[in-house]
Short mmCIF file of C-alpha atoms and ligand atoms in Angstrom, two decimals:
data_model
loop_
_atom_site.label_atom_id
_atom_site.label_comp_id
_atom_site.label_asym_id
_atom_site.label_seq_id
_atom_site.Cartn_x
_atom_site.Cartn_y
_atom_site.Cartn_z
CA UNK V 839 19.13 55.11 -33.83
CA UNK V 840 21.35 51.90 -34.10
CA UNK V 841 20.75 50.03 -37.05
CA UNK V 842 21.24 46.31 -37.10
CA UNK V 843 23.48 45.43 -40.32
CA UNK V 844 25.71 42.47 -40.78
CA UNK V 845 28.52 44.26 -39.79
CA UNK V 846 27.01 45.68 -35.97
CA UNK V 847 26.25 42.33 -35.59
CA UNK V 848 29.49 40.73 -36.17
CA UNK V 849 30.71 43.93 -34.10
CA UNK V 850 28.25 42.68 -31.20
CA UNK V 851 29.19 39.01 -31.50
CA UNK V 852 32.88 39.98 -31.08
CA UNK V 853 32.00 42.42 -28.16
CA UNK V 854 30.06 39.70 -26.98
CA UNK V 855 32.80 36.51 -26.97
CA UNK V 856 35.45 38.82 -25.65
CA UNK V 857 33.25 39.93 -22.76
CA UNK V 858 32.73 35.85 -22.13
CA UNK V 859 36.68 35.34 -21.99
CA UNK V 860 37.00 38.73 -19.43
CA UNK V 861 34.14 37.02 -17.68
CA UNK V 862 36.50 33.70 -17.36
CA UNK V 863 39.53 36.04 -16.27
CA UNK V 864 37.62 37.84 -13.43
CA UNK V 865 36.30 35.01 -11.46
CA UNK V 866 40.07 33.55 -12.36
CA UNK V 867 39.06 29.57 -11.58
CA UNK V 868 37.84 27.00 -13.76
CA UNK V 869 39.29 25.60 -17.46
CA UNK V 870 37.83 24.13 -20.43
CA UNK V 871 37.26 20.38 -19.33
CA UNK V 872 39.46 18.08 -21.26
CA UNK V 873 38.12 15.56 -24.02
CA UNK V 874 38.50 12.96 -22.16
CA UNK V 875 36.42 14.10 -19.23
CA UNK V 876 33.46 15.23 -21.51
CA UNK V 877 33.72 11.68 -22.74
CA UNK V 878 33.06 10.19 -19.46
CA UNK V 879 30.44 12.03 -18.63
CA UNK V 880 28.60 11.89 -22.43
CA UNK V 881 26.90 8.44 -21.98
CA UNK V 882 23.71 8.90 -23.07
CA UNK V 883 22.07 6.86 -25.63
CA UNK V 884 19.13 7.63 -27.64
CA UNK V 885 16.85 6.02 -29.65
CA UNK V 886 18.26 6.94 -33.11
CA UNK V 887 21.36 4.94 -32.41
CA UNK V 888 23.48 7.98 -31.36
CA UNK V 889 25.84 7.67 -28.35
CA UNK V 890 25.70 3.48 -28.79
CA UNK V 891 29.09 2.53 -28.01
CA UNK V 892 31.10 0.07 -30.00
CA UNK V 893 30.44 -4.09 -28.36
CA UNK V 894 27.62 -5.95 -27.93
CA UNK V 895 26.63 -8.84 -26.22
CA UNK V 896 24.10 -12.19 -26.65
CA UNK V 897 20.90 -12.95 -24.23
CA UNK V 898 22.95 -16.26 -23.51
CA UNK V 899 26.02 -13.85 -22.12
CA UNK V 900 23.40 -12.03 -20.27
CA UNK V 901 21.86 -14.65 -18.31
CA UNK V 902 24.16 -15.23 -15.70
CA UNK V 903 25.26 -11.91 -14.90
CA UNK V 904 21.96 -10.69 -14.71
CA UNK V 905 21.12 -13.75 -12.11
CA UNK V 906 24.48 -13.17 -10.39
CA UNK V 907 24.32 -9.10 -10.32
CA UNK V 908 20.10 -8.09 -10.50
CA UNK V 909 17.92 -11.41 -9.65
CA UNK V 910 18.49 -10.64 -5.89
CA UNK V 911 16.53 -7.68 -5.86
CA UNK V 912 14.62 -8.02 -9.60
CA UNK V 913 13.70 -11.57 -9.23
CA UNK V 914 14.84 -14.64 -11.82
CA UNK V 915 12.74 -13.61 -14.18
CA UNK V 916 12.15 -9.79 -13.89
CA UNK V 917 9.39 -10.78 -11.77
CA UNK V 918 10.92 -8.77 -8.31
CA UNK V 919 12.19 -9.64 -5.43
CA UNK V 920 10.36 -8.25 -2.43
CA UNK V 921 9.84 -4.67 -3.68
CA UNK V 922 12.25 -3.69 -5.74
CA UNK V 923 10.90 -2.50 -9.29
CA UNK V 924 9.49 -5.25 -11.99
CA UNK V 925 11.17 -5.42 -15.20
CA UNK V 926 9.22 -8.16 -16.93
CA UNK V 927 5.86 -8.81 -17.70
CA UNK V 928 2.26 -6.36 -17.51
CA UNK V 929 1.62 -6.86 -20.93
CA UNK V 930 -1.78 -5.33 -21.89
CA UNK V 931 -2.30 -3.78 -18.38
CA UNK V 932 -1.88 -0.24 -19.17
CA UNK V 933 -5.46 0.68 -19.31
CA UNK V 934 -6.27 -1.42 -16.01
CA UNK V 935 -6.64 0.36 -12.45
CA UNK V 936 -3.11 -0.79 -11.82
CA UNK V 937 -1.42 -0.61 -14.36
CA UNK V 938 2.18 -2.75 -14.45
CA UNK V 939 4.59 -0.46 -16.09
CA UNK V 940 7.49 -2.56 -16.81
CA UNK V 941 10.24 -2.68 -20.04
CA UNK V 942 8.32 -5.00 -22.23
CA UNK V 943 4.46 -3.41 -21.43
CA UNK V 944 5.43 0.22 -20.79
CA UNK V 945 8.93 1.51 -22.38
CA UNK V 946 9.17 2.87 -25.38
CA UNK V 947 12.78 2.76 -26.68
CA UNK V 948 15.19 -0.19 -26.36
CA UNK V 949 17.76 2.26 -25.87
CA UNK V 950 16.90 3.77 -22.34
CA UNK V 951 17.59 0.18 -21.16
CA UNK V 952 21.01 0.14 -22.35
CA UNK V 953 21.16 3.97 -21.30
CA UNK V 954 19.60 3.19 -17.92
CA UNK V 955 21.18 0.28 -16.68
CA UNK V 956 24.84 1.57 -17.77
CA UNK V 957 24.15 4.54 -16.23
CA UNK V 958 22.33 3.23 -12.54
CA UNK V 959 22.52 -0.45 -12.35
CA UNK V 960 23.13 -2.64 -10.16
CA UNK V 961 21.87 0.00 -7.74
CA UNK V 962 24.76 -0.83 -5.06
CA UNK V 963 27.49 -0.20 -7.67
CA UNK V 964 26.39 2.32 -10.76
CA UNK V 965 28.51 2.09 -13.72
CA UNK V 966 30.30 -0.80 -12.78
CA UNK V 967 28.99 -3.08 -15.89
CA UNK V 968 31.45 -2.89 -19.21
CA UNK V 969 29.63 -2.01 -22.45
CA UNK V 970 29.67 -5.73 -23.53
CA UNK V 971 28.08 -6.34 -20.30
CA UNK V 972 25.42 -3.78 -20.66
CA UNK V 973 24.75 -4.95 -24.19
CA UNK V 974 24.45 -8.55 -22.84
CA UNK V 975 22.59 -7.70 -19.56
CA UNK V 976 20.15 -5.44 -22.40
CA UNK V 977 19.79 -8.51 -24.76
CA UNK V 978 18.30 -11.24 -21.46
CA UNK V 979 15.82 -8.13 -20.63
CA UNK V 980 14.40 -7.87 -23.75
CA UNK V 981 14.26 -12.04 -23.61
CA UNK V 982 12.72 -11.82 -20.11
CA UNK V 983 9.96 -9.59 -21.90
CA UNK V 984 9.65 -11.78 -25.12
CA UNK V 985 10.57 -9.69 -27.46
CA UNK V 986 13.23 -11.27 -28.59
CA UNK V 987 14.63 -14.86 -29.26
CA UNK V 988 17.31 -16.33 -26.86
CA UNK V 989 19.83 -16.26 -29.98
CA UNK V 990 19.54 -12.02 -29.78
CA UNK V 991 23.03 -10.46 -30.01
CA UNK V 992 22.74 -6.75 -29.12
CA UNK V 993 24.42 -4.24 -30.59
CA UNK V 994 24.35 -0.38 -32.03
CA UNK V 995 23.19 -1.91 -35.27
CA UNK V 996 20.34 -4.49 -33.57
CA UNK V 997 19.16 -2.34 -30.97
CA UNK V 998 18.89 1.23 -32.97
CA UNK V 999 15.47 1.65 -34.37
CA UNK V 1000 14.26 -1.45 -32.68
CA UNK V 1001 10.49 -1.70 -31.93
CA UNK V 1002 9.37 -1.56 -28.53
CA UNK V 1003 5.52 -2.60 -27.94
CA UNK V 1004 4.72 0.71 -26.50
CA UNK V 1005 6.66 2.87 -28.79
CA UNK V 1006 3.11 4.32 -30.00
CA UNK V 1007 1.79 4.88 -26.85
CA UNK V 1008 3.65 8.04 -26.42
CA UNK V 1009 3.20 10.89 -29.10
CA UNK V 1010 3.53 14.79 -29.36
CA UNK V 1011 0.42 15.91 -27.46
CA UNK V 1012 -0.69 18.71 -29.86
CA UNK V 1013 -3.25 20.11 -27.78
CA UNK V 1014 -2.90 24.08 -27.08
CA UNK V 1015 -0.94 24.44 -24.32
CA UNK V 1016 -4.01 26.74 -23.22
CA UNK V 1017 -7.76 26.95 -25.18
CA UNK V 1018 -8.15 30.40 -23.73
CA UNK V 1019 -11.48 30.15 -23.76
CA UNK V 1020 -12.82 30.93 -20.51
CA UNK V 1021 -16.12 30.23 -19.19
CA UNK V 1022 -17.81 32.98 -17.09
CA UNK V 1023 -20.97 31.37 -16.96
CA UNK V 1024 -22.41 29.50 -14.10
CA UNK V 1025 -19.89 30.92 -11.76
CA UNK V 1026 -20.13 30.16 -7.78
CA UNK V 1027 -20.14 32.84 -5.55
CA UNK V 1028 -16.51 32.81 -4.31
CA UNK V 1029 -17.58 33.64 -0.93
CA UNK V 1030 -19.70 30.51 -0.72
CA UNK V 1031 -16.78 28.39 -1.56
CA UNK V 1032 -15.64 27.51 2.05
CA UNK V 1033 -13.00 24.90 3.05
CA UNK V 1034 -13.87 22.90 5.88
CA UNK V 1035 -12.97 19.01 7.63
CA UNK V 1036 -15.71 17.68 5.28
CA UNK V 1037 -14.02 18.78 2.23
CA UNK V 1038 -11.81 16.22 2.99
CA UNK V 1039 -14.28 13.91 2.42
CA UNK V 1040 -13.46 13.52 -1.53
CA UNK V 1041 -11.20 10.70 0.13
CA UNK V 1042 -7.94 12.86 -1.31
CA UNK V 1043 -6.94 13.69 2.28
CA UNK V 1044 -6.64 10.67 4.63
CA UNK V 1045 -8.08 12.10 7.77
CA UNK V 1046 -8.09 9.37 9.66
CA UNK V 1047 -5.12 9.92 12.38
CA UNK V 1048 -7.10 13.26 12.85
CA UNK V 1049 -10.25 12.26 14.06
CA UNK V 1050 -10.94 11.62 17.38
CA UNK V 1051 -10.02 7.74 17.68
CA UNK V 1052 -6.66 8.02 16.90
CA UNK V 1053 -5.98 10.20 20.19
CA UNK V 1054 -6.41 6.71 21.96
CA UNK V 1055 -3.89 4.88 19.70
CA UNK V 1056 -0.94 6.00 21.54
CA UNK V 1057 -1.86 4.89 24.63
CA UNK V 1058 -2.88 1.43 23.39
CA UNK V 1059 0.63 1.28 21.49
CA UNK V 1060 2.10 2.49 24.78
CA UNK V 1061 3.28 -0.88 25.42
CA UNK V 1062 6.62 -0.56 23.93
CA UNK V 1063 6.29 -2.71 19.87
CA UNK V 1064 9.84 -4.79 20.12
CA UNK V 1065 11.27 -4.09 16.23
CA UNK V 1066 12.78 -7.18 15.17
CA UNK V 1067 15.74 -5.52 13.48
CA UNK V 1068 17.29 -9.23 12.72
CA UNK V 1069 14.42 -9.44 10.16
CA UNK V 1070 14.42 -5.93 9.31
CA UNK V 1071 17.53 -6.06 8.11
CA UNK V 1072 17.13 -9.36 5.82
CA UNK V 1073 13.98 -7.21 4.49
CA UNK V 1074 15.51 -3.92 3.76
CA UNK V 1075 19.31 -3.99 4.03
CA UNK V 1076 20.80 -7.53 3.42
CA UNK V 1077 20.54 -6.53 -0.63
CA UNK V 1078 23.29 -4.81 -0.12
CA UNK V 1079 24.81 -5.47 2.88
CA UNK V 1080 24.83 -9.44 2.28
CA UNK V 1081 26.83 -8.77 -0.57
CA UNK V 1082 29.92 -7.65 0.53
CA UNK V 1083 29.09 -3.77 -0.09
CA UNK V 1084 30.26 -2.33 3.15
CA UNK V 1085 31.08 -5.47 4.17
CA UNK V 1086 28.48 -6.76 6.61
CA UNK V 1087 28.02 -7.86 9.72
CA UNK V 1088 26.43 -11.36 8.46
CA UNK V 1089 29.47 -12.14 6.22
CA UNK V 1090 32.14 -11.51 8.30
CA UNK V 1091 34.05 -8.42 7.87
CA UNK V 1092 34.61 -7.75 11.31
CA UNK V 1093 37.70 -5.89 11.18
CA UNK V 1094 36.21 -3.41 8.66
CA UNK V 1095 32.87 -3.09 10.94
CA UNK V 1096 35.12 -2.55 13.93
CA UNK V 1097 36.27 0.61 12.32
CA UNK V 1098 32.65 1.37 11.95
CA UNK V 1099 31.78 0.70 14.86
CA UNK V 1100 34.46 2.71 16.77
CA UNK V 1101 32.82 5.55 15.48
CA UNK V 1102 30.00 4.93 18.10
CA UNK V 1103 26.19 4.61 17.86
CA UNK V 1104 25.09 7.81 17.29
CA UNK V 1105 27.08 8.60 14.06
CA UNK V 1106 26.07 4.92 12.70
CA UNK V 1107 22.28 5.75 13.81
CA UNK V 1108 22.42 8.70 11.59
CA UNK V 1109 24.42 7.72 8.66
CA UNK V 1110 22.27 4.55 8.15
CA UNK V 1111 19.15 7.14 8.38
CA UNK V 1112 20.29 10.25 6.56
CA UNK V 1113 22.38 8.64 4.49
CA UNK V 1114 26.23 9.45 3.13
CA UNK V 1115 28.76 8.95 1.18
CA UNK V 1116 31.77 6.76 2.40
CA UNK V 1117 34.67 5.52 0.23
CA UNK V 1118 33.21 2.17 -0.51
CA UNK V 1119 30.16 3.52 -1.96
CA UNK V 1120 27.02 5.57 -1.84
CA UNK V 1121 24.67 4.22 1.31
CA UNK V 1122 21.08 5.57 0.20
CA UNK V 1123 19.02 6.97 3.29
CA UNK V 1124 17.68 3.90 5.13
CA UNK V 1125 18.29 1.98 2.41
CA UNK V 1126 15.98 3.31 0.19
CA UNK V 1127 13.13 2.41 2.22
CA UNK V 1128 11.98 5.73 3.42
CA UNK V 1129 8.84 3.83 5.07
CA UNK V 1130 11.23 2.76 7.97
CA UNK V 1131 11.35 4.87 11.01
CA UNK V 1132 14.06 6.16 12.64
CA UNK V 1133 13.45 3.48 15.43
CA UNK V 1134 13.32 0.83 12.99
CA UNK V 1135 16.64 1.82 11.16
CA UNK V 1136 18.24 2.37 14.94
CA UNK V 1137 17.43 -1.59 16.14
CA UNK V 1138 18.69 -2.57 12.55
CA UNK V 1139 21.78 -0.86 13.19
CA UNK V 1140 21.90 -2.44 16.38
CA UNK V 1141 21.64 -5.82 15.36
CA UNK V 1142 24.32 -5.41 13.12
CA UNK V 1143 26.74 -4.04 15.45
CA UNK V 1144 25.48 -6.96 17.78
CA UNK V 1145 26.14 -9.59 15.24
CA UNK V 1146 29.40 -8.30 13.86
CA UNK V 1147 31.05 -8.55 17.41
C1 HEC B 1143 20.03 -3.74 -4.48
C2 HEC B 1143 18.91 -3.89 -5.36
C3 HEC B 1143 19.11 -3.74 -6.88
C4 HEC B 1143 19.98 -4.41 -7.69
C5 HEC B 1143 21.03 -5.42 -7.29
C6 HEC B 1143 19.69 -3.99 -9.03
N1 HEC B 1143 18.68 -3.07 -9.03
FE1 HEC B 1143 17.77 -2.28 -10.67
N2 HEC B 1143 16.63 -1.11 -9.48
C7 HEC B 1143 16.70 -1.08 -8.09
C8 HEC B 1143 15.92 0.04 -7.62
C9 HEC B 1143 15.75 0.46 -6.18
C10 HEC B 1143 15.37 0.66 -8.75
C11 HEC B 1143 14.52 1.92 -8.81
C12 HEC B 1143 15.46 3.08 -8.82
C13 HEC B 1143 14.78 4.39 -8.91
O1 HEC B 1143 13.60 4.46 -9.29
O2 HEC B 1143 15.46 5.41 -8.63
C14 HEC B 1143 15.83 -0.10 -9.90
C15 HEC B 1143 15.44 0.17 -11.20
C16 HEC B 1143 15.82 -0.59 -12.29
C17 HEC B 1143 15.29 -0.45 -13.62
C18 HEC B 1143 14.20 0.52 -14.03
C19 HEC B 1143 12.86 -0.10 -13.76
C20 HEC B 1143 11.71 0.81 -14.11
O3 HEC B 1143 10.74 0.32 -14.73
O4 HEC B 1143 11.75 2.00 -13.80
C21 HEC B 1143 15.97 -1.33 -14.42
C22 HEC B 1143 15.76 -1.55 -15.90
C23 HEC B 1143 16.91 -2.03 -13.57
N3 HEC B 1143 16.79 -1.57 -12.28
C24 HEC B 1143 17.78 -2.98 -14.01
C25 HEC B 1143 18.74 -3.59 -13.19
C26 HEC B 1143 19.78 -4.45 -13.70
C27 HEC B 1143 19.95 -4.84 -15.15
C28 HEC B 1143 20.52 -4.85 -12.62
C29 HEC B 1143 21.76 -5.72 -12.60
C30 HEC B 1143 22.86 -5.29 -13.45
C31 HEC B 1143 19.93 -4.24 -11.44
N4 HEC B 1143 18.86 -3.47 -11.84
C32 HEC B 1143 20.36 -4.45 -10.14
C33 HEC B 1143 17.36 -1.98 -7.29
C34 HEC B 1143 18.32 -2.88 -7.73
C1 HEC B 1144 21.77 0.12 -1.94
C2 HEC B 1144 22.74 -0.52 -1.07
C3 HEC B 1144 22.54 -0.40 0.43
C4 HEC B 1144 21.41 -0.70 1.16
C5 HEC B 1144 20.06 -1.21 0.65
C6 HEC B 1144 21.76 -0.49 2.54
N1 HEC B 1144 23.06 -0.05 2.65
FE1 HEC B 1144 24.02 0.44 4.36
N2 HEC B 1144 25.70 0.87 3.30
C7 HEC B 1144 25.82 0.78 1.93
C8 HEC B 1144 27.15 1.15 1.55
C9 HEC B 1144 27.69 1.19 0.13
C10 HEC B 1144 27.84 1.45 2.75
C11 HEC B 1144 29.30 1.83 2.93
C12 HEC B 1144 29.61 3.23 2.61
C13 HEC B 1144 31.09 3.42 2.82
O1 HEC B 1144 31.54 3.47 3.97
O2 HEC B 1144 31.78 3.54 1.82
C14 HEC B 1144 26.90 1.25 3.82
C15 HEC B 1144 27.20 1.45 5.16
C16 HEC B 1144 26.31 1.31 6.20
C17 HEC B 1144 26.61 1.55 7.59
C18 HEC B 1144 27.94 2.00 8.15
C19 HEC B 1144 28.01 3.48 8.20
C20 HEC B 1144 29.39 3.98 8.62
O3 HEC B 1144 29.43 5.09 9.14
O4 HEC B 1144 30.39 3.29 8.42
C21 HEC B 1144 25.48 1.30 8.30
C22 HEC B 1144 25.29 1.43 9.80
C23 HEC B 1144 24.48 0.90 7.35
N3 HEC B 1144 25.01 0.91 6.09
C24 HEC B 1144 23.20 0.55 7.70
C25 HEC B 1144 22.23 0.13 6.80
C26 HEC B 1144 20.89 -0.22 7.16
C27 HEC B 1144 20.35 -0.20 8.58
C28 HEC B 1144 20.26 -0.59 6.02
C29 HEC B 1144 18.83 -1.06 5.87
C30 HEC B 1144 17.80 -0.23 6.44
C31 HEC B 1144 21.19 -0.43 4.94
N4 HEC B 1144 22.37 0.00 5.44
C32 HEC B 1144 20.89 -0.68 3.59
C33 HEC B 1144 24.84 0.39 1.03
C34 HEC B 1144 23.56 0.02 1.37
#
């Protein structure tokens, strides 16, 4: 029998670390990542103040580069552009049907909108904004959402332990993950229990492109729908595209779309669809607005090509 006294387990430790180096030795790639690369990877920030970095930055310095870098898709005053997400405003709506989740109504922590915009915003260039920027940028979003007054300076020391409105909303749920009670009374005959088209009925399932009407809607839509893709594109891609990310057809970059364009329709078709990674930056699949169809993106793509030309 093997007994398990401090010294077997020091014996098992050291048994164990030299086993993890042999590990390292056999598959014969890989190192210890430097400091420095750790270091630009550990950005998170959490509520108790840990991970702030040093800076800050006033609502008044935030103003104009959040009009100049976010308005265009989150609206003047947090308020949205078109569809992009709502950062300001839905106070007391939480317990509505539709609830508007936004910083000021729905966040708890202060710091997950330093964390979050540092870390993702502005969508078309992640990690672009300096940490003065971020703390300004953090400072006119709580402003936007009242919270604060517009001579707010944030800061590790202003914006740890700072109290969002919905902070108490969110608690440890303590409940049992299960009550293991079970009830066995009242049961239904499993072999009752069938699964038919009018269990759909709930209304979970929309149903209606399988009845029998909708085998008539393609021959009514048979009449080719034109796609304005001049329009489609102000709708879903000039965000981005207006702005000099990937150049654009609309602002003039020809020589860089002729280079895009050399590489014929097809390949354009299919990285404005699936998406991809170029040098310039990360083009999300159609934009981001997966309710576009493939034709859709396609005459898009077309007018661009057209209008770059
Ligand atoms: C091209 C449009 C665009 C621009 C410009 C942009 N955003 Fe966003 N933003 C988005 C999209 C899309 C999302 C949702 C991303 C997701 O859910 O993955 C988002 C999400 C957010 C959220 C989270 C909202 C929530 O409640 O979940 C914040 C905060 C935010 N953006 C702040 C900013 C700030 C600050 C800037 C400017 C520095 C900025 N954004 C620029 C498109 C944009
Ligand atoms: C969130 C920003 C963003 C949005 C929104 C966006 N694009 Fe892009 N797009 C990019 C970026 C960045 C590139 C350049 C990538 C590179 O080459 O480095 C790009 C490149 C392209 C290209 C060239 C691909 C190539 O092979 O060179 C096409 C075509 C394109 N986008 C179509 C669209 C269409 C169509 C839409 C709207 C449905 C759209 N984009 C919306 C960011 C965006």
């Amino acid at each position: 029998m093997f007994k398990l006294t401090k010294t077997s387990i020091a014996i098992a430790l050291v048994a164990a670390t030299t086993m993890g180096t042999a590990m390292a030795a056999k598959y014969g790639y890989g190192r210890a990542p430097t400091q420095d690369e750790i270091d630009m990877m550990d950005i998170d920030v959490r509520p108790d103040g840990e991970g702030y970095p040093e800076g800050s930055g006033s609502v008044l310095e935030g103003e104009p580069l959040y009009i100049q870098q976010c308005a265009y898709c989150h609206g003047e005053f947090g308020e949205s552009a078109g569809r992009w997400p709502v950062l300001a405003g839905g106070e007391g709506t939480l317990a509505d049907e539709r609830p508007e989740k936004t910083i000021g109504s729905y966040w708890p922590y202060a710091s997950t909108i330093f964390d979050y915009v540092h870390r993702a915003m502005p969508f078309p260039a992640p990690q672009s904004l300096s940490d003065d920027e971020t703390y300004a940028i953090t400072a006119y979003l709580l402003y936007l959402n009242d919270l604060v007054d517009e001579d707010f300076v944030a800061s590790k020391e202003t914006l740890t332990g700072f109290k969002m409105p919905n902070e108490d909303g969110f608690f440890m749920d303590d409940r049992p993950d299960s009550p293991n009670t079970r009830c066995m009374e009242n049961c239904r005959d499993p072999e009752s229990i069938e699964i038919t088209w009018d269990s759909t009925e709930l209304g979970v399932t929309p149903i209606d492109h399988l009845t029998d009407d909708a085998d008539e809607a393609p021959t009514e839509a048979a009449a080719e729908p034109s796609i304005d893709g001049a329009a489609l594109y102000k709708q879903a891609c000039a965000a981005c595209h207006d702005m000099g990310v990937a150049g654009a057809p609309a602002n003039g970059d020809a020589a860089q779309w002729a280079d895009r364009i050399a590489q014929g329709s097809e390949v354009l078709y299919d990285h404005a669809i699936n998406g991809y990674q170029g040098s310039a930056g990360y083009m999300p699949p159609k934009g981001g607005r997966a309710d576009l169809s493939d034709e859709e993106v396609q005459a898009i793509v077309d007018y661009m090509v057209e209008s770059s030309q």
